[in-house]
Amino acid sequence: MSSTPHLALPLLAAAQAQKHVTHNEALASLDALVQLAVKERDRTAPPTSPAEGDRFLVGAGATGVFANQEGNIALFDLGIWRFFTPRPGWIAYVEAEDLLVIFDGNAWKTSGSVLEQIHNLQRLGIGTTADDLNRLSAKLNAALFAALAAEEGGTGDLRFVLNKSTEANVLSQLYQRGFSGRAETGLIGSDDFGIRVSADGSQWHDALLVDRRTGVASFPCGLADVPRPNLLINSAFLVNQRKFSGGVLDAGIYGFDRWKGGPGGCTLSLAADGTITLSGALEQVIDVAQAAAEIGAASFAGASLTLSADDPSEPLPVVIGSKTATIPAGPGRRSASVTLDGVETGNITVRLQPSVPCSFKRAKLEVGAHATPWVGVPFDVEELRCRRYYQRLSVSGGTPAILGALGQRVAGNNIDVPCTLPVPMRADPVLTTSGFSWSNGSPTGNQIGFHNNSGASWLALSGSLTVTTVSAASPSCVALRFQASSSFSGVSGAVGNLYLGNLAFIALQAEL
């Protein structure tokens, strides 16, 4: 043997002359190869001014002195280049890249590329320590997952798969601050996809739920700036068929449409900018029929309802069904929410009852546990909604006004006027009037009179006057009967118009 089997170091031969040459050659080789560190790898040409002892890994396509030395270790020693052939398993540190490379028998590879498979690791910590719960832990500033392209042997797709054992388990991504939960996405206790948020890591609010069967999304807490329908009618207090001018409303007496005095009555006023000032109890009855349209149920039993108003000047106590709450004072939209009992299957009374004068704007009652923005209803639409519960029969704007239907003296003491209602009412209405008196000529004030068109004369009344309906009124039509206790003048069968003074009116009511 003239050299060692691994590093190919020259050995001294028996009776060898100039043994120091061979010995020094071996030491020089050891100095070059032990604790191997090279300046660069894949070097294809020697540097112009190498330093004594510089080492390089020769790359493919090398030229000059490095030609035909691909993969070998180049050492600049005593002014010349020497080359060493690596063996499998040799490790070299590449100074330019701060990297370890290993020779696998064919090429130098980075140390990580040698490990092609790792199986059944119990824990892995990157920049931190893994534990029994967090078996994979990483402390870093960024992470990248890139798809393996088709030209690299992949598909170009990237799918990050998470799996859980049963429907009741949690499969989620949890977002924390200071290791306290603030948001969570995934299959949280069910197979429906959800997003929920928390202010403290303990109380959670479901923001989004997507039904796995239908794909339909729901927003349990609502959507910002997406208003839900207002269950209150005439919430801006603009429809005023009764011509209420503000002031005292006794209990059960209606003022602005759909609003009436609550227990003990109230004092109420409306400013030009829409501000309501209220002291005492004011209420509106919510038709249970709206439940089918709003929540697809026969009633509001068990539903969460929220009552809100803009800029309440004082705390505003409220009643919603059998529940009480208080809307706090302050700027902006303020609200109070309740959940009705399961037995509350009928109409729902909503009552505002401040004990001291409280001003506010734009009241709103809605289904849900929080308030959404108030949106006004066009005035003509709001008026039509109000007329389902109360409407004055249409008259011209003249003085005196003319009822918008022809009447006929059908008998000596009866004048009938059939009226088709422009808006069908909620139910068969009850007739109500201003308590007018009869005028034998053109009426004024709170008077009415009947003009015979063919005879060009006013009918005179003998006796007292009563006003009824010919038969029970229906939601869409009513036939008025004006009856004299004695008689009307004129000819039976005469057709004409009923005139009303500026204070007189005829109305139909189907209030709840």
XYZ file of C-alpha atoms in Angstrom, residues 37 40 57 161 183 213 238 240 250 257 271 295 299 304 337 347 350 360 375 382 407 412 427 443 449 463-464 503:
28
model
C -13.938 24.684 4.107
C -16.875 28.869 -3.275
C -15.116 23.119 -5.425
C -56.004 19.830 3.758
C -61.206 35.396 15.412
C -76.423 21.360 2.680
C -94.847 62.157 8.980
C -100.890 62.543 9.976
C -104.817 60.551 26.249
C -100.856 57.596 12.278
C -90.049 69.414 15.079
C -89.073 35.487 9.798
C -95.660 34.831 15.262
C -85.014 38.532 19.330
C -82.692 44.232 22.540
C -99.745 41.153 18.246
C -94.172 48.532 21.529
C -85.027 61.422 19.585
C -83.874 53.839 6.212
C -95.887 54.953 4.196
C -124.589 59.317 -3.914
C -137.481 59.598 1.470
C -109.829 43.978 8.341
C -121.687 73.346 4.206
C -124.662 68.664 2.677
C -135.342 65.712 11.867
C -132.000 64.408 13.078
C -113.541 70.519 9.449
